[in-house]
Short mmCIF file of C-alpha atoms and ligand atoms in Angstrom, two decimals:
data_model
loop_
_atom_site.label_atom_id
_atom_site.label_comp_id
_atom_site.label_asym_id
_atom_site.label_seq_id
_atom_site.Cartn_x
_atom_site.Cartn_y
_atom_site.Cartn_z
CA MET A 248 10.09 -14.52 6.36
CA THR A 249 13.68 -13.60 7.15
CA ALA A 250 16.64 -11.52 6.55
CA ALA A 251 19.06 -9.14 7.99
CA ALA A 252 21.33 -6.74 6.13
CA THR A 253 23.73 -8.67 3.91
CA GLU A 254 26.52 -6.13 3.56
CA PRO A 255 28.74 -4.07 5.87
CA THR A 256 27.13 -0.91 7.18
CA PRO A 257 28.42 2.15 5.31
CA GLU A 258 29.54 5.18 7.27
CA VAL A 259 27.01 7.68 8.55
CA SER A 260 26.73 10.66 6.19
CA LEU A 261 26.86 14.09 7.82
CA LEU A 262 24.61 16.17 5.62
CA LYS A 263 24.35 19.85 4.96
CA GLN A 264 21.85 22.24 3.41
CA TYR A 265 22.54 23.69 -0.04
CA ILE A 266 21.91 27.43 -0.22
CA ALA A 267 23.29 29.83 -2.86
CA GLY A 268 25.59 27.13 -4.20
CA LYS A 269 27.21 26.41 -0.80
CA TRP A 270 26.87 23.44 1.52
CA VAL A 271 26.02 24.88 4.95
CA ASP A 272 24.70 23.69 8.30
CA GLY A 273 21.08 24.31 9.23
CA SER A 274 20.59 26.80 12.06
CA THR A 275 18.51 24.70 14.42
CA THR A 276 20.03 22.74 17.24
CA ARG A 277 17.61 19.94 16.42
CA GLU A 278 19.43 17.01 14.86
CA ILE A 279 17.65 15.08 12.13
CA VAL A 280 18.69 11.44 12.00
CA SER A 281 17.78 9.17 9.13
CA THR A 282 17.83 5.47 9.94
CA ASN A 283 17.44 2.24 7.98
CA PRO A 284 13.85 1.05 8.48
CA ALA A 285 15.01 -2.55 7.97
CA ASP A 286 17.25 -2.16 11.01
CA THR A 287 16.70 1.06 12.89
CA ARG A 288 20.01 0.61 14.74
CA GLN A 289 21.74 1.63 11.50
CA VAL A 290 22.02 5.39 11.11
CA VAL A 291 22.15 6.45 7.46
CA ALA A 292 22.62 10.20 7.85
CA LYS A 293 22.55 13.05 10.34
CA LEU A 294 22.14 16.77 9.95
CA LYS A 295 21.17 19.98 11.66
CA GLY A 296 17.73 20.98 10.44
CA CYS A 297 16.80 24.29 8.84
CA ASP A 298 14.67 26.90 10.50
CA GLN A 299 12.52 29.61 8.94
CA ALA A 300 15.46 32.02 8.62
CA ASP A 301 17.38 29.39 6.61
CA ALA A 302 14.36 28.95 4.37
CA VAL A 303 14.23 32.70 3.79
CA ARG A 304 17.95 32.66 2.93
CA ALA A 305 17.20 29.97 0.36
CA VAL A 306 14.49 32.20 -1.13
CA ASP A 307 17.00 35.13 -1.18
CA ALA A 308 19.45 32.95 -3.11
CA ALA A 309 16.81 31.77 -5.56
CA GLU A 310 15.59 35.31 -6.13
CA ALA A 311 19.15 36.56 -6.77
CA ALA A 312 19.79 33.80 -9.32
CA PHE A 313 16.50 34.22 -11.18
CA ALA A 314 17.33 37.02 -13.65
CA SER A 315 20.27 35.25 -15.26
CA TRP A 316 18.67 31.78 -15.16
CA ARG A 317 15.53 33.18 -16.79
CA ALA A 318 17.69 34.77 -19.50
CA ALA A 319 19.52 31.51 -20.31
CA PRO A 320 18.07 29.98 -23.50
CA ALA A 321 15.64 27.18 -22.73
CA PRO A 322 17.64 24.63 -24.79
CA ALA A 323 20.72 25.46 -22.67
CA ARG A 324 18.69 24.93 -19.50
CA GLY A 325 17.48 21.63 -20.96
CA ARG A 326 21.06 20.52 -21.64
CA ILE A 327 21.89 20.88 -17.93
CA ILE A 328 18.93 18.62 -17.11
CA ALA A 329 20.16 16.17 -19.79
CA LYS A 330 23.62 16.16 -18.21
CA ALA A 331 22.07 15.57 -14.78
CA ALA A 332 20.13 12.63 -16.24
CA ALA A 333 23.35 11.16 -17.65
CA ILE A 334 25.11 11.51 -14.27
CA ALA A 335 22.13 9.89 -12.56
CA ARG A 336 22.28 7.00 -15.01
CA GLU A 337 25.96 6.44 -14.17
CA ARG A 338 25.14 6.50 -10.45
CA LYS A 339 21.90 4.53 -10.71
CA GLU A 340 23.00 1.39 -8.83
CA GLU A 341 24.71 3.28 -6.02
CA LEU A 342 21.73 5.60 -5.51
CA ALA A 343 19.25 2.71 -5.61
CA ARG A 344 21.20 1.06 -2.79
CA LEU A 345 21.09 4.28 -0.79
CA MET A 346 17.34 4.45 -1.41
CA THR A 347 16.85 0.93 -0.09
CA ARG A 348 18.88 1.71 3.02
CA GLU A 349 17.17 5.00 3.72
CA GLN A 350 13.56 4.35 2.63
CA GLY A 351 13.36 0.56 2.83
CA LYS A 352 11.90 -0.41 -0.55
CA ILE A 353 13.44 -3.53 -2.06
CA LEU A 354 16.41 -3.01 -4.36
CA SER A 355 14.59 -3.97 -7.58
CA GLU A 356 11.91 -1.37 -6.80
CA ALA A 357 14.56 1.23 -6.00
CA LEU A 358 16.24 0.52 -9.35
CA GLY A 359 12.85 0.85 -11.06
CA GLU A 360 12.28 4.20 -9.36
CA MET A 361 15.73 5.39 -10.41
CA GLU A 362 14.98 4.49 -14.03
CA LYS A 363 11.58 6.21 -13.92
CA GLY A 364 13.12 9.40 -12.58
CA ILE A 365 15.88 9.35 -15.18
CA ASN A 366 13.27 8.92 -17.95
CA LEU A 367 11.43 11.93 -16.59
CA MET A 368 14.61 14.01 -16.53
CA GLU A 369 15.35 13.00 -20.12
CA TRP A 370 11.84 13.90 -21.21
CA PHE A 371 11.88 17.32 -19.52
CA ALA A 372 15.41 18.00 -20.82
CA GLY A 373 13.99 17.67 -24.34
CA GLU A 374 11.26 20.15 -23.47
CA GLY A 375 13.97 22.82 -23.41
CA MET A 376 13.85 22.56 -27.22
CA ARG A 377 10.08 22.84 -27.25
CA MET A 378 9.40 25.73 -24.86
CA GLY A 379 7.38 27.43 -27.55
CA GLY A 380 3.91 28.85 -27.46
CA MET A 381 1.58 28.99 -30.45
CA THR A 382 0.81 31.36 -33.29
CA GLN A 383 -2.73 32.10 -34.46
CA PRO A 384 -4.20 34.15 -37.29
CA SER A 385 -5.60 37.52 -36.28
CA GLU A 386 -8.92 39.05 -37.32
CA LEU A 387 -6.83 42.06 -38.32
CA PRO A 388 -4.61 42.32 -41.40
CA ARG A 389 -0.82 42.28 -40.83
CA ASN A 390 -1.24 41.24 -37.26
CA LEU A 391 0.33 38.27 -35.59
CA LEU A 392 -0.97 36.65 -32.45
CA TYR A 393 1.35 34.44 -30.51
CA THR A 394 1.97 33.14 -27.01
CA LEU A 395 5.07 32.82 -24.88
CA ARG A 396 5.66 30.53 -21.94
CA GLN A 397 7.66 32.31 -19.26
CA PRO A 398 8.97 31.26 -15.85
CA LEU A 399 7.20 32.24 -12.65
CA GLY A 400 10.22 33.12 -10.48
CA VAL A 401 10.99 31.39 -7.19
CA VAL A 402 9.02 28.19 -6.63
CA SER A 403 8.82 25.79 -3.68
CA ILE A 404 8.94 22.07 -4.20
CA ILE A 405 7.78 20.00 -1.22
CA THR A 406 7.98 16.22 -1.48
CA PRO A 407 7.11 13.05 0.51
CA TRP A 408 9.28 10.12 1.53
CA ASN A 409 7.73 7.33 -0.49
CA PHE A 410 9.34 8.12 -3.87
CA PRO A 411 12.39 10.00 -2.61
CA TRP A 412 14.06 10.15 -6.04
CA ALA A 413 11.34 10.16 -8.70
CA ILE A 414 8.97 12.73 -7.20
CA PRO A 415 11.64 15.39 -6.54
CA VAL A 416 13.12 15.01 -10.03
CA TRP A 417 9.75 15.05 -11.78
CA LYS A 418 9.07 18.41 -10.12
CA ILE A 419 12.57 19.97 -10.12
CA SER A 420 13.29 19.16 -13.79
CA PRO A 421 10.29 20.96 -15.33
CA ALA A 422 10.63 23.86 -12.87
CA LEU A 423 14.25 24.40 -13.93
CA VAL A 424 13.82 23.86 -17.65
CA ALA A 425 11.02 26.44 -17.59
CA GLY A 426 13.48 28.95 -16.09
CA ASN A 427 12.40 29.05 -12.44
CA CYS A 428 14.63 28.98 -9.39
CA VAL A 429 13.77 26.37 -6.79
CA VAL A 430 13.67 25.94 -3.04
CA PHE A 431 13.43 22.17 -2.54
CA LYS A 432 12.17 20.71 0.73
CA PRO A 433 12.14 16.90 0.84
CA ALA A 434 10.63 14.79 3.61
CA SER A 435 12.92 14.64 6.60
CA LEU A 436 12.90 10.80 6.55
CA VAL A 437 14.92 10.76 3.31
CA PRO A 438 17.55 13.52 3.49
CA ALA A 439 20.51 11.52 2.18
CA LEU A 440 18.91 10.84 -1.18
CA ALA A 441 17.74 14.46 -1.44
CA VAL A 442 21.33 15.64 -0.99
CA GLU A 443 22.43 13.31 -3.82
CA ILE A 444 19.75 14.75 -6.11
CA VAL A 445 21.10 18.23 -5.55
CA LYS A 446 24.71 17.07 -6.00
CA ILE A 447 23.74 15.63 -9.39
CA PHE A 448 22.34 18.97 -10.57
CA GLU A 449 25.36 20.77 -9.11
CA ALA A 450 27.73 18.43 -11.00
CA ALA A 451 25.72 19.00 -14.18
CA GLY A 452 26.62 22.70 -14.01
CA LEU A 453 23.57 24.36 -12.49
CA PRO A 454 24.55 27.91 -11.43
CA PRO A 455 24.55 28.75 -7.68
CA GLY A 456 21.19 29.74 -6.25
CA VAL A 457 19.10 28.15 -9.02
CA LEU A 458 18.38 25.08 -6.89
CA ASN A 459 18.45 25.31 -3.09
CA LEU A 460 17.89 22.54 -0.59
CA VAL A 461 16.38 23.03 2.86
CA LEU A 462 16.24 19.95 5.05
CA GLY A 463 14.21 19.77 8.20
CA ALA A 464 10.83 19.26 9.74
CA GLY A 465 7.81 20.52 7.81
CA SER A 466 6.48 21.88 11.09
CA ALA A 467 9.63 24.01 11.49
CA MET A 468 9.55 25.71 8.09
CA GLY A 469 6.76 24.29 5.91
CA ASP A 470 4.48 27.32 6.13
CA ILE A 471 7.19 29.80 5.19
CA LEU A 472 7.75 27.89 1.94
CA VAL A 473 4.18 28.74 0.97
CA SER A 474 3.66 32.12 2.61
CA GLU A 475 6.98 33.88 1.84
CA PRO A 476 5.88 36.77 -0.40
CA ARG A 477 8.49 36.09 -3.10
CA ILE A 478 7.37 32.50 -3.67
CA LYS A 479 5.32 32.40 -6.85
CA ALA A 480 4.17 28.78 -6.87
CA VAL A 481 4.20 25.65 -4.76
CA SER A 482 4.31 22.11 -6.05
CA PHE A 483 3.45 19.75 -3.20
CA THR A 484 3.06 15.98 -2.95
CA GLY A 485 2.09 14.39 0.34
CA SER A 486 -0.79 13.74 2.68
CA ASN A 487 -4.25 15.31 2.45
CA GLU A 488 -3.85 16.96 5.81
CA ILE A 489 -0.75 18.92 4.81
CA GLY A 490 -1.85 19.33 1.19
CA LYS A 491 -5.06 21.07 2.22
CA ARG A 492 -3.09 23.37 4.50
CA VAL A 493 -0.64 24.22 1.70
CA HIS A 494 -3.52 24.80 -0.73
CA THR A 495 -5.37 27.07 1.70
CA LEU A 496 -2.28 29.15 2.51
CA GLY A 497 -1.22 29.40 -1.14
CA GLY A 498 -4.79 30.13 -2.27
CA ALA A 499 -5.06 32.97 0.22
CA ARG A 500 -1.99 34.50 -1.43
CA GLY A 501 -3.39 33.91 -4.91
CA ILE A 502 -0.37 31.92 -6.09
CA LYS A 503 -0.31 28.77 -8.18
CA VAL A 504 -0.48 25.63 -6.07
CA THR A 505 -0.60 22.03 -7.15
CA CYS A 506 -1.14 19.34 -4.52
CA GLU A 507 -0.91 15.64 -5.26
CA MET A 508 -2.29 13.84 -2.24
CA GLY A 509 -3.48 10.49 -0.96
CA GLY A 510 -5.23 7.59 -2.64
CA LYS A 511 -7.48 4.64 -1.84
CA ASN A 512 -7.33 2.99 -5.20
CA PRO A 513 -9.73 0.23 -6.27
CA ALA A 514 -9.07 -2.70 -8.56
CA VAL A 515 -12.06 -4.52 -10.01
CA VAL A 516 -11.56 -8.13 -11.08
CA TRP A 517 -14.51 -9.06 -13.27
CA GLY A 518 -15.79 -12.59 -13.90
CA ASP A 519 -14.39 -12.86 -17.42
CA ALA A 520 -10.91 -11.61 -16.47
CA ASP A 521 -7.66 -13.42 -17.09
CA LEU A 522 -7.30 -14.32 -13.41
CA ALA A 523 -3.57 -15.04 -13.55
CA LEU A 524 -2.99 -11.58 -15.02
CA ALA A 525 -5.26 -9.99 -12.42
CA LEU A 526 -3.47 -11.88 -9.65
CA GLY A 527 -0.08 -10.49 -10.67
CA GLY A 528 -1.51 -6.97 -10.90
CA VAL A 529 -3.26 -7.06 -7.54
CA MET A 530 -0.18 -8.49 -5.81
CA LYS A 531 2.05 -5.79 -7.27
CA GLY A 532 -0.48 -3.04 -6.61
CA ALA A 533 -1.30 -4.01 -3.03
CA PHE A 534 2.03 -5.21 -1.63
CA GLY A 535 4.66 -3.63 -3.89
CA SER A 536 6.65 -0.95 -2.02
CA THR A 537 4.99 -2.30 1.15
CA GLY A 538 1.75 -0.62 0.05
CA GLN A 539 3.42 2.78 0.47
CA ARG A 540 2.47 4.14 -2.91
CA CYS A 541 -0.15 6.81 -3.48
CA THR A 542 -1.22 4.55 -6.37
CA ALA A 543 -1.28 1.34 -4.32
CA THR A 544 -4.24 -1.00 -4.74
CA SER A 545 -5.94 -0.77 -1.36
CA ARG A 546 -9.49 -1.79 -2.31
CA LEU A 547 -10.30 -4.94 -4.26
CA ILE A 548 -13.76 -5.43 -5.76
CA LEU A 549 -14.42 -8.97 -6.91
CA ASP A 550 -17.17 -10.25 -9.16
CA GLU A 551 -18.86 -12.62 -6.76
CA ARG A 552 -18.79 -15.39 -9.40
CA ILE A 553 -15.00 -15.65 -9.14
CA ALA A 554 -14.45 -14.14 -5.68
CA ASP A 555 -13.72 -17.34 -3.75
CA GLU A 556 -11.49 -18.75 -6.48
CA PHE A 557 -9.56 -15.50 -6.81
CA LEU A 558 -9.09 -15.09 -3.06
CA LYS A 559 -7.74 -18.61 -2.85
CA MET A 560 -5.20 -17.80 -5.55
CA LEU A 561 -4.35 -14.51 -3.81
CA LEU A 562 -3.80 -16.09 -0.40
CA ALA A 563 -1.52 -18.74 -1.90
CA GLU A 564 0.53 -16.02 -3.56
CA VAL A 565 0.74 -13.80 -0.47
CA LYS A 566 2.13 -16.74 1.51
CA LYS A 567 5.12 -16.74 -0.86
CA ILE A 568 6.11 -13.15 -0.06
CA LYS A 569 9.32 -13.08 1.91
CA VAL A 570 9.40 -10.00 4.13
CA GLY A 571 12.74 -8.54 5.12
CA ASP A 572 15.63 -6.24 4.33
CA GLY A 573 15.26 -5.00 0.75
CA MET A 574 18.99 -5.46 0.15
CA ASP A 575 18.43 -9.21 0.22
CA GLN A 576 17.48 -10.10 -3.34
CA THR A 577 15.24 -12.95 -2.23
CA VAL A 578 13.03 -10.56 -0.26
CA GLY A 579 9.73 -9.54 -1.88
CA MET A 580 8.51 -6.90 0.56
CA GLY A 581 10.50 -4.46 2.67
CA PRO A 582 9.64 -2.66 5.92
CA ALA A 583 7.28 0.20 6.67
CA VAL A 584 9.24 3.43 6.39
CA ASP A 585 9.43 4.03 10.14
CA GLU A 586 7.92 3.15 13.51
CA SER A 587 5.19 5.72 13.08
CA GLN A 588 3.98 4.28 9.76
CA LEU A 589 4.20 0.77 11.22
CA LYS A 590 2.04 1.92 14.13
CA THR A 591 -0.51 3.36 11.68
CA ASP A 592 -0.62 0.05 9.77
CA LEU A 593 -1.19 -1.91 12.98
CA GLU A 594 -3.81 0.55 14.20
CA TYR A 595 -5.79 0.17 10.97
CA ILE A 596 -5.53 -3.60 11.22
CA ALA A 597 -7.05 -3.35 14.71
CA ILE A 598 -9.74 -1.00 13.37
CA GLY A 599 -10.55 -3.48 10.58
CA LYS A 600 -11.02 -6.26 13.12
CA SER A 601 -13.15 -4.10 15.40
CA GLU A 602 -15.33 -3.00 12.47
CA GLY A 603 -16.15 -6.65 11.75
CA ALA A 604 -14.10 -7.23 8.60
CA LYS A 605 -12.76 -10.76 8.23
CA LEU A 606 -8.98 -11.05 8.51
CA LEU A 607 -7.87 -13.54 5.83
CA CYS A 608 -4.12 -13.30 6.34
CA GLY A 609 -1.40 -11.25 8.00
CA GLY A 610 -2.16 -8.60 10.58
CA ARG A 611 0.92 -8.89 12.78
CA ARG A 612 4.16 -7.05 13.27
CA LEU A 613 7.08 -9.33 12.33
CA GLU A 614 9.64 -9.63 15.07
CA ASP A 615 11.35 -12.96 14.46
CA ALA A 616 15.15 -12.90 14.71
CA ASP A 617 16.69 -9.82 13.05
CA LEU A 618 13.32 -8.55 11.87
CA ARG A 619 12.70 -7.26 15.39
CA HIS A 620 15.14 -4.42 14.70
CA GLY A 621 13.09 -3.20 11.74
CA CYS A 622 9.59 -1.93 11.01
CA PHE A 623 8.11 -5.05 9.45
CA VAL A 624 4.44 -5.88 9.11
CA GLU A 625 2.81 -8.87 7.42
CA PRO A 626 0.99 -8.43 4.11
CA THR A 627 -2.62 -8.29 5.24
CA ILE A 628 -5.98 -8.99 3.56
CA PHE A 629 -9.46 -8.35 4.95
CA ASP A 630 -12.58 -9.77 3.31
CA GLY A 631 -16.17 -8.64 3.87
CA VAL A 632 -15.24 -4.97 4.00
CA THR A 633 -18.20 -2.64 3.53
CA PRO A 634 -18.10 0.93 2.19
CA ARG A 635 -19.02 2.33 5.62
CA MET A 636 -15.89 0.92 7.23
CA ARG A 637 -12.84 3.11 7.78
CA LEU A 638 -10.80 0.31 6.25
CA TRP A 639 -12.59 1.09 2.96
CA ARG A 640 -12.51 4.86 3.14
CA GLU A 641 -9.23 5.95 4.71
CA GLU A 642 -5.71 5.83 3.32
CA ILE A 643 -3.54 3.49 5.39
CA PHE A 644 -0.37 3.63 3.28
CA GLY A 645 0.63 0.10 4.20
CA PRO A 646 0.29 -3.46 2.86
CA VAL A 647 -3.36 -3.82 3.86
CA LEU A 648 -5.92 -4.82 1.22
CA ALA A 649 -9.69 -4.40 1.77
CA VAL A 650 -11.84 -6.81 -0.25
CA THR A 651 -15.51 -6.72 -1.13
CA ARG A 652 -17.77 -8.42 -3.67
CA ALA A 653 -20.19 -7.17 -6.31
CA LYS A 654 -23.08 -8.88 -8.09
CA THR A 655 -23.29 -6.58 -11.10
CA PHE A 656 -20.90 -4.35 -13.02
CA GLU A 657 -22.94 -1.29 -11.95
CA GLU A 658 -22.49 -2.27 -8.32
CA ALA A 659 -18.74 -2.73 -8.82
CA LEU A 660 -18.45 0.70 -10.44
CA ALA A 661 -20.47 2.33 -7.65
CA LEU A 662 -18.26 0.66 -5.04
CA ALA A 663 -15.12 1.86 -6.84
CA ASN A 664 -16.46 5.42 -6.85
CA ASP A 665 -17.73 5.36 -3.27
CA CYS A 666 -14.66 7.01 -1.80
CA GLU A 667 -13.31 10.46 -1.04
CA PHE A 668 -10.18 9.82 -3.11
CA GLY A 669 -9.81 9.61 -6.88
CA LEU A 670 -6.20 9.02 -7.85
CA THR A 671 -6.13 5.83 -9.88
CA CYS A 672 -8.08 2.61 -10.44
CA ALA A 673 -7.95 -0.62 -12.42
CA ILE A 674 -10.29 -3.10 -14.04
CA TYR A 675 -9.46 -6.62 -15.15
CA THR A 676 -11.85 -7.81 -17.83
CA GLN A 677 -11.78 -9.15 -21.39
CA ASP A 678 -15.05 -7.38 -22.20
CA LEU A 679 -14.30 -4.26 -24.22
CA THR A 680 -17.67 -2.70 -23.43
CA LEU A 681 -17.13 -3.03 -19.67
CA ALA A 682 -13.56 -1.74 -19.97
CA MET A 683 -14.77 1.29 -21.90
CA ARG A 684 -17.65 1.99 -19.52
CA PHE A 685 -15.31 1.74 -16.54
CA SER A 686 -12.74 4.04 -18.18
CA GLN A 687 -15.50 6.54 -18.90
CA ASP A 688 -17.24 6.54 -15.51
CA ALA A 689 -14.60 5.72 -12.92
CA GLU A 690 -13.95 8.76 -10.72
CA ALA A 691 -10.16 8.84 -10.89
CA GLY A 692 -7.41 10.78 -12.59
CA MET A 693 -5.92 7.59 -14.05
CA VAL A 694 -7.54 4.33 -15.19
CA HIS A 695 -5.74 1.06 -15.89
CA VAL A 696 -7.31 -1.67 -17.96
CA ASN A 697 -5.77 -5.09 -17.34
CA SER A 698 -2.80 -3.54 -15.53
CA PRO A 699 -2.15 -2.62 -11.88
CA THR A 700 -3.25 0.69 -10.34
CA ILE A 701 0.39 1.76 -10.05
CA GLY A 702 2.74 3.52 -12.45
CA GLY A 703 3.05 6.56 -14.64
CA GLU A 704 4.99 7.61 -17.71
CA ALA A 705 6.78 10.87 -18.43
CA GLN A 706 4.80 11.53 -21.60
CA VAL A 707 1.31 11.49 -20.03
CA PRO A 708 -0.27 13.44 -17.17
CA PHE A 709 -0.13 11.97 -13.68
CA GLY A 710 -2.48 12.93 -10.87
CA GLY A 711 -5.84 12.57 -9.23
CA ILE A 712 -9.26 14.11 -8.76
CA LYS A 713 -11.58 14.43 -5.72
CA GLY A 714 -9.54 14.26 -2.51
CA SER A 715 -6.44 13.05 -4.35
CA GLY A 716 -5.37 16.17 -6.13
CA VAL A 717 -5.91 19.81 -6.79
CA GLY A 718 -4.14 22.00 -9.30
CA GLU A 719 -2.44 20.98 -12.51
CA ARG A 720 -1.37 17.44 -13.35
CA GLU A 721 2.27 16.41 -13.13
CA MET A 722 4.61 14.93 -15.76
CA SER A 723 4.05 15.58 -19.49
CA LYS A 724 3.34 19.04 -20.93
CA GLU A 725 0.88 19.73 -18.07
CA GLY A 726 3.67 19.22 -15.54
CA LEU A 727 5.81 21.74 -17.39
CA HIS A 728 3.01 24.23 -17.93
CA PHE A 729 2.35 24.47 -14.20
CA PHE A 730 5.76 26.14 -13.85
CA THR A 731 5.07 28.74 -16.55
CA GLU A 732 3.08 31.89 -17.08
CA LEU A 733 1.37 32.18 -20.44
CA LYS A 734 1.67 35.52 -22.21
CA THR A 735 -0.30 36.46 -25.34
CA VAL A 736 1.35 38.96 -27.71
CA PHE A 737 -0.68 41.02 -30.20
CA LEU A 738 1.82 42.18 -32.81
CA ASP A 739 0.60 44.74 -35.35
CA TYR A 740 3.03 45.27 -38.23
CA THR A 741 0.79 47.37 -40.50
CA GLY A 742 2.85 50.47 -39.67
CA ALA A 743 1.95 53.54 -41.80
CA ALA A 744 -0.49 51.46 -43.88
CA ARG A 745 -2.74 51.16 -40.82
CA SER A 746 -4.57 54.44 -41.42
CA SER A 747 -5.70 53.28 -44.87
CA SER A 748 -6.95 49.93 -43.64
CA ILE A 749 -10.68 49.41 -44.02
CA TYR A 750 -10.61 47.52 -40.70
P1 NAD B 261 3.30 14.54 4.47
O1 NAD B 261 2.12 15.33 4.03
O2 NAD B 261 3.45 14.22 5.90
O3 NAD B 261 4.64 15.33 4.07
C1 NAD B 261 4.88 15.75 2.74
C2 NAD B 261 5.88 16.89 2.77
O4 NAD B 261 5.27 18.04 3.36
C3 NAD B 261 7.13 16.61 3.59
O5 NAD B 261 8.25 17.16 2.95
C4 NAD B 261 6.84 17.34 4.89
O6 NAD B 261 8.00 17.69 5.61
C5 NAD B 261 6.15 18.56 4.36
N1 NAD B 261 5.37 19.33 5.35
C6 NAD B 261 4.97 18.96 6.58
N2 NAD B 261 4.29 19.97 7.18
C7 NAD B 261 4.24 20.99 6.29
C8 NAD B 261 3.65 22.27 6.29
N3 NAD B 261 2.98 22.75 7.34
N4 NAD B 261 3.81 23.04 5.19
C9 NAD B 261 4.46 22.60 4.11
N5 NAD B 261 5.04 21.37 4.04
C10 NAD B 261 4.93 20.58 5.12
O7 NAD B 261 3.33 13.22 3.55
P2 NAD B 261 4.33 11.99 3.64
O8 NAD B 261 3.99 11.20 4.86
O9 NAD B 261 5.74 12.43 3.44
O10 NAD B 261 3.91 11.15 2.33
C11 NAD B 261 2.86 10.24 2.29
C12 NAD B 261 1.65 10.85 1.62
O11 NAD B 261 1.99 11.31 0.33
C13 NAD B 261 0.52 9.84 1.40
O12 NAD B 261 -0.70 10.43 1.75
C14 NAD B 261 0.59 9.57 -0.10
O13 NAD B 261 -0.63 9.14 -0.67
C15 NAD B 261 1.00 10.90 -0.61
N6 NAD B 261 1.56 10.79 -1.96
C16 NAD B 261 0.82 11.23 -3.03
C17 NAD B 261 1.31 11.10 -4.32
C18 NAD B 261 0.51 11.58 -5.51
O14 NAD B 261 1.09 11.76 -6.58
N7 NAD B 261 -0.79 11.77 -5.39
C19 NAD B 261 2.57 10.53 -4.53
C20 NAD B 261 3.29 10.09 -3.42
C21 NAD B 261 2.78 10.23 -2.14
#
């Protein structure tokens, strides 16, 4: 376990808000400072945060831009997204490095996230060519029934810190291609990357006011981005606590709201599984991105016939993880995103111990040498976790894996479903019948068979059920449809012949 930053510290970026096509200071006196979680002495960016009045100015700008953006042909809107995707591809390496400095994930993961986001932009750009509705035959002669998909107006996009590139672009791209104008509020831990996202759309030729950026604390302006009367929809990703608040406020106004929230995702490793494959998947799911994925594997259910053998393999593998600065290419796991998340991780580790779970490995903050300047925690595994324990039920959002054992497939399935969340899940088995039964009965929005709980693709819906999500799914056609209003047109072209019609 090692590693300090391996390159000279770049200069601190002084960031601004983007409202009506202009880069302006936020009105609050409160300074927001983004630091490198691998070494919190390094400041990445600074800015003056927005207040509610700034947020309202962003809504004014979006409202003013809406009529002409709505009137632009959808393929032309799509071409701007395509251009933005091309610019992002050119800047991929540079932005991945910024992501690692600002958010902490290791460089290979940051590059993977960049690629995922670019794929999503490319996919939604193409949707500009396919913004059609449908036609249907009418019961009436010389009548045509068809539907149109139309934009909603001004929409708010509120995003978390854990995927600071992919989540904003998978929301902004469909919102724009559908013809909406956007007020974008990223998490205040990752402002530098958010500014680069907006710069990419600006460079691609997006007209002023169509995309506006407000940076600052959710507590300072979050509610206004849901309750402002001109906001027609909110697309939110983040914690359950804030998601429920956003959903309640938006619901009271009767606007469209989609909230993608937390997860506590189970992986089942059954007795007949390819254990080497399962090992790779569980490692990636539990400790990739320092466990800070909504889709992270945080519960592991082992067929008791292979449980001891699999845990032995898992512990040997975890020992190989080098924890440190994600810029160092030999590092396998980066820091927690900040001191507060690190504290949460350590608190849950203490809770696990006090609840009587058996700590198999990890559990400590890492403070050797340069690591003491960062927010590093050991990859941690608890065995003997029961469904009544908080370790089993609550999202930690860190590299902490809760393990239990099952005697029968039915028991494993029940354990997987015994949770408030329902984002994603995985089963490792070679038995087609078990794989099919699991896919059918697992209570989750996404099921993986012989692959880790993580990941998504532009072409298919992404999202959860139960406590993990409410509203429409993201990505794919569903992700686009959320940002549209569906209109049905009844077109009667019988004209003068109508009076003679027997119908
Ligand atoms: P968070 O809920 O603290 O913040 C999310 C966003 O909401 C931030 O931009 C924040 O500033 C803003 N916000 C805060 N208060 C607000 C308010 N009153 N009104 C409106 N917005 C407000 O979440 P986080 O800590 O940034 O992210 C981690 C969480 O996100 C985890 O729970 C994780 O599971 C979840 N997540 C879910 C998915 C998914 O697709 N299901 C994906 C990624 C992350």
